[in-house]
Short mmCIF file of C-alpha atoms in Angstrom, two decimals:
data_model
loop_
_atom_site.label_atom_id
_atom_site.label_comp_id
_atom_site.label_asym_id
_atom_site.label_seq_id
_atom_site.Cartn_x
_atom_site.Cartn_y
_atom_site.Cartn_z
CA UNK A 843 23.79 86.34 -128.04
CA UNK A 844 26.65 87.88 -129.21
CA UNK A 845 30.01 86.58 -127.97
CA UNK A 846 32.28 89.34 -127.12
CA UNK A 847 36.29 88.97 -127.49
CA UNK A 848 39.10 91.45 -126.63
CA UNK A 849 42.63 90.95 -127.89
CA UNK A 850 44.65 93.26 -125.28
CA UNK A 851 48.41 94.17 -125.11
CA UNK A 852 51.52 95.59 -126.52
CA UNK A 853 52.40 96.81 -130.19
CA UNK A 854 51.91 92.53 -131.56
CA UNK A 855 47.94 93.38 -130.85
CA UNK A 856 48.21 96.94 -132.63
CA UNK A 857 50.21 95.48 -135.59
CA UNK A 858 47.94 93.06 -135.62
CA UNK A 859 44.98 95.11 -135.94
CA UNK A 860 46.62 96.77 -138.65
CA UNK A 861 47.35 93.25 -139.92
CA UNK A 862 43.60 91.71 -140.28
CA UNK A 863 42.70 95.49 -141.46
CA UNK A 864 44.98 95.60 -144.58
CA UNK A 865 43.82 91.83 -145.11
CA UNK A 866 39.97 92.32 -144.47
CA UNK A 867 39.27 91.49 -148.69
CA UNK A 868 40.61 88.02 -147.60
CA UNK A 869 38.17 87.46 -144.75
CA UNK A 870 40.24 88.84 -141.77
CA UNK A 871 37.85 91.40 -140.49
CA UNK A 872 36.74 90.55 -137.15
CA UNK A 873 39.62 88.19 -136.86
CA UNK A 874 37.52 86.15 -139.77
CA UNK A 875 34.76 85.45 -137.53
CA UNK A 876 31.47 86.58 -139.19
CA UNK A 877 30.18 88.66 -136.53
CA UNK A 878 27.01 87.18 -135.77
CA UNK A 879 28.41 85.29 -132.54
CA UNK A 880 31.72 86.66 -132.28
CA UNK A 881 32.51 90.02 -131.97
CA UNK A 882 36.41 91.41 -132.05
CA UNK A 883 37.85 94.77 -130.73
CA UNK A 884 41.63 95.49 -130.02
CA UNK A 885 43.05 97.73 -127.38
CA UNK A 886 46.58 97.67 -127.72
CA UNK A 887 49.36 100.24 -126.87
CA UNK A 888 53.15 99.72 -128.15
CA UNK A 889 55.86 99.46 -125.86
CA UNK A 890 53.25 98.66 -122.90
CA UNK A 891 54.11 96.93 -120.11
CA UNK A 892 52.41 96.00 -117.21
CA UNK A 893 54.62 97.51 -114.73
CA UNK A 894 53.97 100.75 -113.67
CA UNK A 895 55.58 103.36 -115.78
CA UNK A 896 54.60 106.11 -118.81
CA UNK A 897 53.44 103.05 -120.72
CA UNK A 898 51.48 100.85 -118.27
CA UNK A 899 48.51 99.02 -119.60
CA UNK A 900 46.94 98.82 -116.25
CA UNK A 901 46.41 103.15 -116.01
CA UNK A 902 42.75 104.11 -116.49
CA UNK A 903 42.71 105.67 -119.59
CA UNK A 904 43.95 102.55 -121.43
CA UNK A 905 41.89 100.23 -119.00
CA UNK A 906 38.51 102.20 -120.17
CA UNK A 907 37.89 99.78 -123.09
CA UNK A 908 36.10 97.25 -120.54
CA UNK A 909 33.57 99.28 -119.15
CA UNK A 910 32.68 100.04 -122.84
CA UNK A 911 33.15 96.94 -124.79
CA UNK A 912 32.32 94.53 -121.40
CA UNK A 913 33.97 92.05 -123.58
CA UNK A 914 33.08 88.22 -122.30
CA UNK A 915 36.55 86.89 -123.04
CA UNK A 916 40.01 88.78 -123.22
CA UNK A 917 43.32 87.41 -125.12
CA UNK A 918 45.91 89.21 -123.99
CA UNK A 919 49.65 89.30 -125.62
CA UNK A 920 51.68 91.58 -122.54
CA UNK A 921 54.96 91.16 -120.49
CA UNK A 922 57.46 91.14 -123.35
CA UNK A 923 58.04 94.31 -123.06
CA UNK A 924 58.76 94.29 -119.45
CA UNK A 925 61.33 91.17 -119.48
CA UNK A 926 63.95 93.82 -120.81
CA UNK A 927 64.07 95.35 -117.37
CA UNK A 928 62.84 92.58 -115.46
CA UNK A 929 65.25 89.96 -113.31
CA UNK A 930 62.96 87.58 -111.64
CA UNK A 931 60.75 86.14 -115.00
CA UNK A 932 58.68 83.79 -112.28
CA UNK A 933 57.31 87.46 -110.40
CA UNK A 934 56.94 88.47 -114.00
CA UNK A 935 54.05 85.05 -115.01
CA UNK A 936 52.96 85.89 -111.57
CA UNK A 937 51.63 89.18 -111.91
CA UNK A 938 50.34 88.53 -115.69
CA UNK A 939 48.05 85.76 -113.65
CA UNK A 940 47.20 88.30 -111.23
CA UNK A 941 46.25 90.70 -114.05
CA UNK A 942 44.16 88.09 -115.81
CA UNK A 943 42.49 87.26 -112.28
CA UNK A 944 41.81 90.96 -112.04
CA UNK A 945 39.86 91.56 -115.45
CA UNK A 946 38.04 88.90 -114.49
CA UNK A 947 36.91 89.61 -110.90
CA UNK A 948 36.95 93.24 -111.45
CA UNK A 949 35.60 93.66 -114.91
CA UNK A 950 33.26 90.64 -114.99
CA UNK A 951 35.34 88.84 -118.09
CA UNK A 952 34.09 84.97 -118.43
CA UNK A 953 37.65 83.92 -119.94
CA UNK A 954 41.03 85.31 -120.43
CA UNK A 955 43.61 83.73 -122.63
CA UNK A 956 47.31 84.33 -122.25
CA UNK A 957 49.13 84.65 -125.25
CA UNK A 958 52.46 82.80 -125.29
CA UNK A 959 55.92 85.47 -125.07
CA UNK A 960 58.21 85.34 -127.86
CA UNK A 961 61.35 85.19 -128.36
CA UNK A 962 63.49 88.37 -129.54
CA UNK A 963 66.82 88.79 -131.25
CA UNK A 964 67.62 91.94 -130.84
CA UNK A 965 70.56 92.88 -128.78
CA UNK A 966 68.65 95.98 -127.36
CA UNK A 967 66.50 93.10 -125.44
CA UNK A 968 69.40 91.64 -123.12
CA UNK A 969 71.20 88.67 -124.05
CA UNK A 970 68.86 86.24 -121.62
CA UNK A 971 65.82 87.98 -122.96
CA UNK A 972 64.63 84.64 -125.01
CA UNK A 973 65.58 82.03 -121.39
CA UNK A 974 63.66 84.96 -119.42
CA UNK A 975 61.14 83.94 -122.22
CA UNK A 976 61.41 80.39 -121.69
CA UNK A 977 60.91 80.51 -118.28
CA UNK A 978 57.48 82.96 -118.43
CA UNK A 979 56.27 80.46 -120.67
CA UNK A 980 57.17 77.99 -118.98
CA UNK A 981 55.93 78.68 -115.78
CA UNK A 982 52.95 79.95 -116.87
CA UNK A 983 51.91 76.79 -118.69
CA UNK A 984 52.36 75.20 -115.41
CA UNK A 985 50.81 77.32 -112.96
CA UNK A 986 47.22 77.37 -115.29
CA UNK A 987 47.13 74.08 -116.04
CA UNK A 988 43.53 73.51 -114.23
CA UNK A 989 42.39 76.41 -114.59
CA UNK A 990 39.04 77.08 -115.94
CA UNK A 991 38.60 80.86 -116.24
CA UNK A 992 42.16 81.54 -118.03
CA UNK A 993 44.12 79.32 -120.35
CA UNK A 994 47.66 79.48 -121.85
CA UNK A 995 48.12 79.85 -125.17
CA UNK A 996 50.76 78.46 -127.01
CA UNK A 997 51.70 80.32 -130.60
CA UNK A 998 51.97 77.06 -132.97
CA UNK A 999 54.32 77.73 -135.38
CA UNK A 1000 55.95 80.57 -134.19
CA UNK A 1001 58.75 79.46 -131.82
CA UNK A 1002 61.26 77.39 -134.00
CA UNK A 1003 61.76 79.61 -137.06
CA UNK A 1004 60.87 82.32 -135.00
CA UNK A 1005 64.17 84.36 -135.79
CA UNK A 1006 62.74 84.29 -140.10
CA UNK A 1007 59.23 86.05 -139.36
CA UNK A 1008 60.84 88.98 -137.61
CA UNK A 1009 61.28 92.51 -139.61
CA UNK A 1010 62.76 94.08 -137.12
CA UNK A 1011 65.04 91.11 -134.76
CA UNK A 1012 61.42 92.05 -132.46
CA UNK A 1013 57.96 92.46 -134.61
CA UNK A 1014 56.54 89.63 -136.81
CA UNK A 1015 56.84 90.35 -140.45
CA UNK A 1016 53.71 89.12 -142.72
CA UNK A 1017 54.08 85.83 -142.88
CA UNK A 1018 54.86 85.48 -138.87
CA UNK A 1019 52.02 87.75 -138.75
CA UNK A 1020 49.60 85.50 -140.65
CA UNK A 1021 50.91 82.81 -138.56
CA UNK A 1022 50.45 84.84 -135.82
CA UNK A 1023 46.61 85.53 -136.58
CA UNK A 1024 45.66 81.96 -137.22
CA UNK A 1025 46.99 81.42 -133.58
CA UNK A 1026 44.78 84.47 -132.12
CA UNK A 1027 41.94 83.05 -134.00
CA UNK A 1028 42.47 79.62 -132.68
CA UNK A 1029 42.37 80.91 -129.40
CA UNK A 1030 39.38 83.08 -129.19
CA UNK A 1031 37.15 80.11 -130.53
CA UNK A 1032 38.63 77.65 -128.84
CA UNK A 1033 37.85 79.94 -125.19
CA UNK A 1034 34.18 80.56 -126.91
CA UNK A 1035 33.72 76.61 -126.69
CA UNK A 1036 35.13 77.09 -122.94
#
């Protein structure tokens, strides 16, 4: 049986999809898994956040994608975006939990994986954007350690030099990117073991 993943979020899963696509001759398509037990599909919408607002990942129309995919496990990258606004980071990992615990009691998903925040230079961001960071992470690694049906993920590779793979003082430029898809990769098989 066919093991199906969905990597769900903000515009770091739509780049990425873009990403693996432009790469696919080098054995990215389907996140390089052959197909045969793991299938990939991406929702993602950029700039979404998971409070409410024009660009909430939780409205209906963007939510749609798990009564038609019913994927088994979901990686999701999300909450970055809404640290720019947000004052209280712990309410923040709180409600990505409650989230995860959602898809998984309302949509039936086995597994979700939580995708590690990054940090951001830009100034746009707020200038405690990256210890808002710090402390989602943190508390978030915490708080699912025991866990069974979600897991955190943490983006190897991506945190120290972070500042190099950016284009944009925000997005990952290719080589973050590739960095960035070997971590996504890692994740879904090591949830498909779970």
């Amino acid at each position: 049986m066919v093991h199906t993943v969905l990597i769900f979020g903000h515009s770091f899963v739509r780049r990425l999809d873009s990403f693996l696509y432009r790469n696919r001759e080098f054995g990215w398509y389907n996140l390089g898994f052959d197909g045969t037990e793991i299938q990939v599909e991406f929702a993602s919408l950029g700039g979404g956040t998971l409070r409410p607002g024009p660009k909430c990942i939780q409205k209906e129309n963007f939510m749609h994608i798990f009564h038609t995919f019913k994927p088994n496990t979901v990686f999701m990258q999300i909450g970055g975006n809404d640290l720019t606004q947000e004052n209280y980071p712990d309410k923040l990992a709180r409600d990505i939990v409650s989230f995860a615990d959602y898809v998984i009691t309302v949509y039936g998903v086995s597994h979700v994986v939580i995708g590690q925040l990054l940090p951001r230079y830009s100034g746009s961001s707020g200038h405690d954007y990256n210890e808002k960071v710090n402390k989602v992470n943190r508390w978030l690694d915490l708080s699912l350690k025991g866990r069974v049906n979600i897991t955190f993920w943490h983006h190897r590779g991506l945190w120290n030099n972070t500042a190099s793979l950016l284009i944009d003082q925000v997005h990952l430029n290719n080589a973050g990117m590739l960095i960035y898809a070997k971590n996504v990769r890692a994740a879904v098989g090591s949830s498909k073991r779970k």
